[in-house]
Short mmCIF file of N, CA, C and O in Angstrom, two decimals:
data_model
loop_
_atom_site.label_atom_id
_atom_site.label_comp_id
_atom_site.label_asym_id
_atom_site.label_seq_id
_atom_site.Cartn_x
_atom_site.Cartn_y
_atom_site.Cartn_z
N GLY J 1 129.43 134.32 150.58
CA GLY J 1 130.78 134.72 150.39
C GLY J 1 131.66 134.39 151.57
O GLY J 1 132.24 135.29 152.17
N ASP J 2 131.78 133.08 151.90
CA ASP J 2 132.64 132.70 153.01
C ASP J 2 133.97 132.09 152.56
O ASP J 2 134.71 131.53 153.36
N GLY J 3 134.26 132.16 151.27
CA GLY J 3 135.52 131.63 150.75
C GLY J 3 135.44 130.21 150.25
O GLY J 3 136.42 129.67 149.74
N GLU J 4 134.28 129.55 150.38
CA GLU J 4 134.10 128.19 149.91
C GLU J 4 132.83 128.09 149.08
O GLU J 4 131.78 128.58 149.50
N CYS J 5 132.93 127.48 147.91
CA CYS J 5 131.77 127.30 147.05
C CYS J 5 130.87 126.24 147.65
O CYS J 5 131.22 125.07 147.72
N ASP J 6 129.70 126.66 148.11
CA ASP J 6 128.76 125.74 148.75
C ASP J 6 127.88 125.00 147.75
O ASP J 6 127.27 124.00 148.10
N GLY J 7 127.79 125.47 146.52
CA GLY J 7 127.04 124.78 145.49
C GLY J 7 125.54 124.80 145.72
O GLY J 7 125.01 125.60 146.48
N GLY J 8 124.86 123.88 145.03
CA GLY J 8 123.40 123.76 145.17
C GLY J 8 122.69 125.07 144.93
O GLY J 8 122.98 125.80 143.99
N GLU J 9 121.75 125.39 145.80
CA GLU J 9 120.94 126.60 145.66
C GLU J 9 121.74 127.88 145.84
O GLU J 9 121.31 128.95 145.43
N TYR J 10 122.93 127.79 146.41
CA TYR J 10 123.79 128.97 146.57
C TYR J 10 124.50 129.35 145.27
O TYR J 10 124.80 130.51 145.03
N ASP J 11 124.75 128.34 144.45
CA ASP J 11 125.49 128.55 143.20
C ASP J 11 124.53 128.90 142.07
O ASP J 11 124.41 128.19 141.07
N THR J 12 123.84 130.00 142.25
CA THR J 12 122.89 130.48 141.25
C THR J 12 123.15 131.95 140.98
O THR J 12 123.78 132.65 141.79
N GLU J 13 122.66 132.41 139.85
CA GLU J 13 122.80 133.83 139.51
C GLU J 13 122.15 134.70 140.58
O GLU J 13 122.70 135.73 140.98
N GLU J 14 120.99 134.25 141.07
CA GLU J 14 120.26 135.02 142.08
C GLU J 14 121.06 135.19 143.37
O GLU J 14 120.89 136.18 144.08
N CYS J 15 121.90 134.25 143.68
CA CYS J 15 122.72 134.32 144.90
C CYS J 15 124.15 134.74 144.60
O CYS J 15 125.06 134.56 145.43
N GLY J 16 124.36 135.30 143.43
CA GLY J 16 125.70 135.79 143.08
C GLY J 16 126.74 134.69 143.04
O GLY J 16 127.91 134.93 143.34
N TYR J 17 126.28 133.47 142.67
CA TYR J 17 127.16 132.30 142.65
C TYR J 17 127.92 132.18 143.97
O TYR J 17 129.14 132.19 144.03
N ASP J 18 127.08 132.10 145.02
CA ASP J 18 127.57 131.96 146.40
C ASP J 18 128.48 133.13 146.77
O ASP J 18 129.57 132.95 147.31
N GLY J 19 128.00 134.33 146.47
CA GLY J 19 128.76 135.53 146.82
C GLY J 19 130.10 135.58 146.13
O GLY J 19 131.04 136.17 146.65
N GLY J 20 130.21 134.96 144.97
CA GLY J 20 131.45 134.93 144.21
C GLY J 20 132.33 133.74 144.50
O GLY J 20 133.33 133.50 143.81
N ASP J 21 131.98 132.96 145.51
CA ASP J 21 132.82 131.82 145.90
C ASP J 21 132.87 130.71 144.85
O ASP J 21 133.82 129.92 144.84
N CYS J 22 131.87 130.64 143.98
CA CYS J 22 131.81 129.55 143.00
C CYS J 22 132.37 129.94 141.64
O CYS J 22 132.31 129.14 140.70
N GLY J 23 132.92 131.13 141.52
CA GLY J 23 133.43 131.60 140.23
C GLY J 23 134.47 130.68 139.64
O GLY J 23 134.35 130.24 138.48
N ALA J 24 135.50 130.35 140.38
CA ALA J 24 136.58 129.50 139.87
C ALA J 24 136.06 128.10 139.57
O ALA J 24 136.42 127.50 138.54
N PHE J 25 135.21 127.57 140.46
CA PHE J 25 134.65 126.24 140.23
C PHE J 25 133.83 126.21 138.94
O PHE J 25 133.98 125.31 138.12
N ASN J 26 132.96 127.20 138.75
CA ASN J 26 132.11 127.24 137.57
C ASN J 26 132.91 127.45 136.29
O ASN J 26 132.52 126.98 135.23
N GLU J 27 134.03 128.13 136.41
CA GLU J 27 134.89 128.33 135.25
C GLU J 27 135.59 127.03 134.86
O GLU J 27 135.68 126.68 133.69
N GLU J 28 136.06 126.29 135.87
CA GLU J 28 136.79 125.05 135.60
C GLU J 28 135.86 123.89 135.24
O GLU J 28 136.20 123.03 134.44
N TYR J 29 134.67 123.87 135.87
CA TYR J 29 133.71 122.77 135.65
C TYR J 29 132.33 123.35 135.31
O TYR J 29 131.39 123.22 136.10
N PRO J 30 132.18 123.97 134.15
CA PRO J 30 130.93 124.68 133.84
C PRO J 30 129.69 123.79 133.77
O PRO J 30 128.58 124.29 134.01
N GLU J 31 129.84 122.51 133.49
CA GLU J 31 128.68 121.61 133.39
C GLU J 31 128.53 120.70 134.61
O GLU J 31 127.65 119.84 134.64
N CYS J 32 129.35 120.88 135.61
CA CYS J 32 129.33 120.03 136.81
C CYS J 32 128.35 120.63 137.82
O CYS J 32 128.55 121.74 138.30
N THR J 33 127.32 119.87 138.14
CA THR J 33 126.33 120.32 139.12
C THR J 33 126.26 119.31 140.25
O THR J 33 125.61 118.27 140.14
N VAL J 34 126.98 119.59 141.32
CA VAL J 34 126.99 118.72 142.49
C VAL J 34 126.65 119.55 143.72
O VAL J 34 126.78 120.77 143.72
N ASP J 35 126.21 118.87 144.76
CA ASP J 35 125.81 119.57 145.98
C ASP J 35 126.99 120.11 146.77
O ASP J 35 126.86 121.09 147.49
N ASP J 36 128.15 119.46 146.66
CA ASP J 36 129.31 119.87 147.45
C ASP J 36 130.53 120.04 146.55
O ASP J 36 131.39 119.16 146.45
N PRO J 37 130.63 121.19 145.86
CA PRO J 37 131.76 121.41 144.95
C PRO J 37 133.13 121.30 145.61
O PRO J 37 134.11 120.98 144.95
N SER J 38 133.21 121.52 146.91
CA SER J 38 134.51 121.43 147.58
C SER J 38 135.04 120.00 147.60
O SER J 38 136.21 119.78 147.86
N SER J 39 134.17 119.03 147.30
CA SER J 39 134.61 117.64 147.23
C SER J 39 135.33 117.32 145.92
O SER J 39 136.02 116.31 145.82
N ILE J 40 135.17 118.17 144.92
CA ILE J 40 135.83 117.96 143.64
C ILE J 40 137.33 118.26 143.81
O ILE J 40 137.71 119.34 144.24
N GLY J 41 138.15 117.26 143.52
CA GLY J 41 139.60 117.46 143.60
C GLY J 41 140.14 117.53 145.01
O GLY J 41 141.19 118.13 145.24
N ASP J 42 139.45 116.89 145.97
CA ASP J 42 139.91 116.94 147.35
C ASP J 42 140.77 115.75 147.76
O ASP J 42 141.11 115.58 148.91
N GLY J 43 141.10 114.89 146.77
CA GLY J 43 141.95 113.74 147.06
C GLY J 43 141.19 112.47 147.37
O GLY J 43 141.79 111.42 147.59
N GLU J 44 139.86 112.51 147.38
CA GLU J 44 139.04 111.34 147.65
C GLU J 44 138.02 111.15 146.55
O GLU J 44 137.27 112.08 146.23
N CYS J 45 137.97 109.96 145.97
CA CYS J 45 136.99 109.67 144.92
C CYS J 45 135.62 109.51 145.54
O CYS J 45 135.38 108.59 146.31
N ASP J 46 134.73 110.44 145.22
CA ASP J 46 133.38 110.40 145.79
C ASP J 46 132.41 109.58 144.96
O ASP J 46 131.33 109.25 145.43
N GLY J 47 132.75 109.26 143.72
CA GLY J 47 131.88 108.44 142.88
C GLY J 47 130.59 109.13 142.50
O GLY J 47 130.45 110.35 142.63
N GLY J 48 129.65 108.37 142.00
CA GLY J 48 128.34 108.89 141.63
C GLY J 48 128.40 110.09 140.71
O GLY J 48 129.14 110.11 139.73
N GLU J 49 127.63 111.13 141.05
CA GLU J 49 127.55 112.33 140.22
C GLU J 49 128.87 113.09 140.15
O GLU J 49 129.07 113.91 139.26
N TYR J 50 129.78 112.82 141.06
CA TYR J 50 131.09 113.48 141.05
C TYR J 50 132.02 112.83 140.03
O TYR J 50 132.88 113.49 139.47
N ASN J 51 131.85 111.54 139.80
CA ASN J 51 132.71 110.78 138.91
C ASN J 51 132.14 110.79 137.49
O ASN J 51 131.79 109.76 136.93
N THR J 52 132.04 111.98 136.92
CA THR J 52 131.50 112.16 135.57
C THR J 52 132.48 112.99 134.74
O THR J 52 133.33 113.70 135.30
N GLU J 53 132.32 112.92 133.45
CA GLU J 53 133.15 113.72 132.55
C GLU J 53 132.98 115.21 132.86
O GLU J 53 133.95 115.97 132.87
N GLU J 54 131.74 115.64 133.13
CA GLU J 54 131.46 117.05 133.43
C GLU J 54 132.22 117.55 134.65
O GLU J 54 132.57 118.72 134.74
N CYS J 55 132.44 116.65 135.60
CA CYS J 55 133.15 117.01 136.83
C CYS J 55 134.61 116.53 136.80
O CYS J 55 135.27 116.45 137.85
N ALA J 56 135.10 116.26 135.59
CA ALA J 56 136.49 115.81 135.40
C ALA J 56 136.82 114.63 136.30
O ALA J 56 137.91 114.54 136.87
N TYR J 57 135.84 113.72 136.41
CA TYR J 57 136.02 112.51 137.22
C TYR J 57 136.49 112.86 138.63
O TYR J 57 137.55 112.45 139.07
N ASP J 58 135.66 113.70 139.25
CA ASP J 58 135.91 114.19 140.61
C ASP J 58 137.24 114.93 140.69
O ASP J 58 138.02 114.77 141.62
N GLY J 59 137.47 115.76 139.68
CA GLY J 59 138.70 116.55 139.65
C GLY J 59 139.95 115.70 139.60
O GLY J 59 141.01 116.11 140.06
N GLY J 60 139.83 114.49 139.06
CA GLY J 60 140.96 113.55 138.97
C GLY J 60 141.03 112.58 140.13
O GLY J 60 141.82 111.64 140.10
N ASP J 61 140.20 112.78 141.14
CA ASP J 61 140.25 111.92 142.32
C ASP J 61 139.88 110.47 142.02
O ASP J 61 140.25 109.57 142.78
N CYS J 62 139.14 110.23 140.95
CA CYS J 62 138.67 108.87 140.65
C CYS J 62 139.54 108.16 139.61
O CYS J 62 139.14 107.12 139.08
N ALA J 63 140.72 108.66 139.33
CA ALA J 63 141.58 108.07 138.30
C ALA J 63 141.90 106.61 138.60
O ALA J 63 141.79 105.75 137.72
N VAL J 64 142.29 106.28 139.81
CA VAL J 64 142.62 104.90 140.16
C VAL J 64 141.37 104.03 140.09
O VAL J 64 141.37 102.96 139.48
N PHE J 65 140.28 104.49 140.68
CA PHE J 65 139.04 103.72 140.67
C PHE J 65 138.56 103.45 139.24
O PHE J 65 138.10 102.35 138.92
N ASN J 66 138.68 104.41 138.37
CA ASN J 66 138.19 104.26 137.00
C ASN J 66 139.02 103.30 136.16
O ASN J 66 138.62 102.94 135.05
N GLU J 67 140.14 102.85 136.68
CA GLU J 67 140.92 101.82 136.00
C GLU J 67 140.18 100.48 136.04
O GLU J 67 140.56 99.55 135.33
N TYR J 68 139.14 100.38 136.88
CA TYR J 68 138.39 99.14 137.07
C TYR J 68 136.91 99.39 136.78
O TYR J 68 136.10 99.49 137.70
N PRO J 69 136.53 99.49 135.51
CA PRO J 69 135.16 99.89 135.16
C PRO J 69 134.08 98.92 135.61
O PRO J 69 132.92 99.32 135.76
N GLU J 70 134.42 97.67 135.88
CA GLU J 70 133.42 96.69 136.33
C GLU J 70 133.30 96.65 137.85
O GLU J 70 132.48 95.92 138.39
N CYS J 71 134.09 97.44 138.53
CA CYS J 71 134.09 97.46 140.00
C CYS J 71 133.02 98.43 140.50
O CYS J 71 133.04 99.61 140.18
N THR J 72 132.09 97.90 141.27
CA THR J 72 131.03 98.74 141.84
C THR J 72 131.03 98.54 143.35
O THR J 72 130.58 97.51 143.85
N VAL J 73 131.56 99.52 144.05
CA VAL J 73 131.64 99.46 145.51
C VAL J 73 131.10 100.76 146.08
O VAL J 73 130.98 101.77 145.39
N ASP J 74 130.75 100.71 147.36
CA ASP J 74 130.17 101.89 148.02
C ASP J 74 131.18 103.01 148.24
O ASP J 74 130.83 104.18 148.23
N ASN J 75 132.43 102.66 148.48
CA ASN J 75 133.45 103.66 148.80
C ASN J 75 134.61 103.55 147.82
O ASN J 75 135.62 102.90 148.11
N PRO J 76 134.50 104.19 146.64
CA PRO J 76 135.55 104.06 145.62
C PRO J 76 136.93 104.47 146.10
O PRO J 76 137.94 103.96 145.60
N SER J 77 137.03 105.35 147.07
CA SER J 77 138.34 105.79 147.55
C SER J 77 139.11 104.69 148.26
O SER J 77 140.31 104.81 148.48
N SER J 78 138.43 103.62 148.62
CA SER J 78 139.11 102.51 149.28
C SER J 78 139.91 101.66 148.32
O SER J 78 140.78 100.91 148.74
N ILE J 79 139.63 101.77 147.03
CA ILE J 79 140.36 100.99 146.04
C ILE J 79 141.78 101.56 145.91
O ILE J 79 141.96 102.74 145.64
N GLY J 80 142.76 100.73 146.16
CA GLY J 80 144.16 101.14 146.01
C GLY J 80 144.63 102.12 147.05
O GLY J 80 145.54 102.90 146.80
N ASP J 81 144.04 102.07 148.26
CA ASP J 81 144.43 103.01 149.31
C ASP J 81 145.47 102.45 150.28
O ASP J 81 145.80 103.08 151.27
N GLY J 82 145.98 101.24 149.97
CA GLY J 82 147.01 100.65 150.83
C GLY J 82 146.48 99.72 151.89
O GLY J 82 147.25 99.14 152.65
N GLU J 83 145.16 99.54 151.98
CA GLU J 83 144.55 98.68 152.98
C GLU J 83 143.60 97.69 152.30
O GLU J 83 142.74 98.10 151.52
N CYS J 84 143.73 96.41 152.59
CA CYS J 84 142.85 95.40 152.01
C CYS J 84 141.50 95.48 152.71
O CYS J 84 141.38 95.20 153.90
N ASP J 85 140.48 95.88 151.96
CA ASP J 85 139.15 96.05 152.54
C ASP J 85 138.29 94.80 152.44
O ASP J 85 137.21 94.75 153.02
N GLY J 86 138.74 93.79 151.70
CA GLY J 86 138.03 92.51 151.65
C GLY J 86 136.70 92.57 150.93
O GLY J 86 136.39 93.52 150.21
N GLU J 87 135.93 91.51 151.11
CA GLU J 87 134.59 91.33 150.55
C GLU J 87 134.49 91.81 149.11
O GLU J 87 135.25 91.36 148.26
N GLU J 88 133.55 92.73 148.81
CA GLU J 88 133.32 93.14 147.42
C GLU J 88 134.51 93.91 146.83
O GLU J 88 134.60 94.07 145.62
N TYR J 89 135.41 94.38 147.66
CA TYR J 89 136.61 95.07 147.18
C TYR J 89 137.66 94.07 146.69
O TYR J 89 138.42 94.34 145.78
N ASN J 90 137.71 92.90 147.33
CA ASN J 90 138.71 91.88 147.03
C ASN J 90 138.18 90.93 145.95
O ASN J 90 138.03 89.73 146.16
N THR J 91 137.89 91.50 144.78
CA THR J 91 137.36 90.74 143.65
C THR J 91 138.20 91.01 142.41
O THR J 91 138.93 92.00 142.35
N GLU J 92 138.07 90.12 141.45
CA GLU J 92 138.78 90.31 140.19
C GLU J 92 138.38 91.63 139.53
O GLU J 92 139.21 92.36 139.00
N GLU J 93 137.07 91.97 139.58
CA GLU J 93 136.57 93.20 138.98
C GLU J 93 137.23 94.45 139.58
O GLU J 93 137.38 95.46 138.92
N CYS J 94 137.56 94.37 140.85
CA CYS J 94 138.19 95.50 141.55
C CYS J 94 139.70 95.31 141.68
O CYS J 94 140.35 95.99 142.49
N ALA J 95 140.25 94.39 140.87
CA ALA J 95 141.69 94.10 140.89
C ALA J 95 142.19 93.84 142.31
O ALA J 95 143.24 94.30 142.71
N TYR J 96 141.35 93.09 143.04
CA TYR J 96 141.68 92.71 144.41
C TYR J 96 142.05 93.95 145.23
O TYR J 96 143.13 94.07 145.77
N ASP J 97 141.07 94.85 145.24
CA ASP J 97 141.18 96.12 145.99
C ASP J 97 142.36 96.95 145.47
O ASP J 97 143.11 97.55 146.22
N GLY J 98 142.47 96.99 144.15
CA GLY J 98 143.55 97.77 143.53
C GLY J 98 144.93 97.28 143.92
O GLY J 98 145.88 98.04 143.92
N GLY J 99 145.03 95.99 144.25
CA GLY J 99 146.29 95.39 144.66
C GLY J 99 146.50 95.37 146.16
O GLY J 99 147.44 94.75 146.65
N ASP J 100 145.61 96.00 146.90
CA ASP J 100 145.77 96.07 148.36
C ASP J 100 145.66 94.71 149.04
O ASP J 100 146.15 94.54 150.16
N CYS J 101 145.00 93.75 148.40
CA CYS J 101 144.79 92.45 149.03
C CYS J 101 145.78 91.38 148.57
O CYS J 101 145.60 90.20 148.85
N ALA J 102 146.85 91.77 147.88
CA ALA J 102 147.81 90.82 147.34
C ALA J 102 148.40 89.92 148.44
O ALA J 102 148.44 88.71 148.30
N VAL J 103 148.85 90.50 149.53
CA VAL J 103 149.46 89.71 150.61
C VAL J 103 148.39 88.83 151.27
O VAL J 103 148.62 87.64 151.49
N PHE J 104 147.25 89.39 151.57
CA PHE J 104 146.18 88.62 152.18
C PHE J 104 145.81 87.41 151.32
O PHE J 104 145.60 86.30 151.82
N ASN J 105 145.76 87.60 150.01
CA ASN J 105 145.34 86.54 149.10
C ASN J 105 146.40 85.44 148.95
O ASN J 105 146.11 84.39 148.38
N GLU J 106 147.60 85.65 149.50
CA GLU J 106 148.61 84.60 149.50
C GLU J 106 148.24 83.48 150.47
O GLU J 106 148.84 82.41 150.45
N TYR J 107 147.25 83.73 151.33
CA TYR J 107 146.83 82.77 152.36
C TYR J 107 145.34 82.46 152.19
O TYR J 107 144.50 82.90 152.98
N PRO J 108 144.99 81.68 151.14
CA PRO J 108 143.58 81.46 150.84
C PRO J 108 142.80 80.72 151.93
O PRO J 108 141.58 80.81 151.98
N GLU J 109 143.47 80.02 152.80
CA GLU J 109 142.78 79.30 153.89
C GLU J 109 142.50 80.22 155.08
O GLU J 109 141.77 79.84 156.00
N CYS J 110 143.07 81.39 155.09
CA CYS J 110 142.86 82.33 156.19
C CYS J 110 141.48 82.95 156.05
O CYS J 110 141.14 83.52 155.02
N THR J 111 140.67 82.88 157.09
CA THR J 111 139.30 83.38 157.02
C THR J 111 139.02 84.51 157.99
O THR J 111 137.89 84.68 158.44
N VAL J 112 140.02 85.24 158.38
CA VAL J 112 139.81 86.37 159.30
C VAL J 112 139.56 87.65 158.56
O VAL J 112 139.85 87.81 157.42
#
């Protein structure tokens, strides 16, 4: 009961759903089972088990990333964050980093 839902083994009936801290989370996402519930809806797309229907696609954090279903990158929050991350982010599947690489791609001979 420290004011934050810690999830995992704390979010059980035996532990009082983390001393009551997980009540609101469990009500809003009853089928979402993640280790760090505080990451749901924190403004950053965490991907993986967080980016599921049960977890409301990371509480909406993965909305931009999910516009590119063929894009598979390690850090989904980098897509469309205003910075061209290059490499696997700067691909057609990832819409050229969600548009972040548009200016960079104007100079195809540039290799920096």
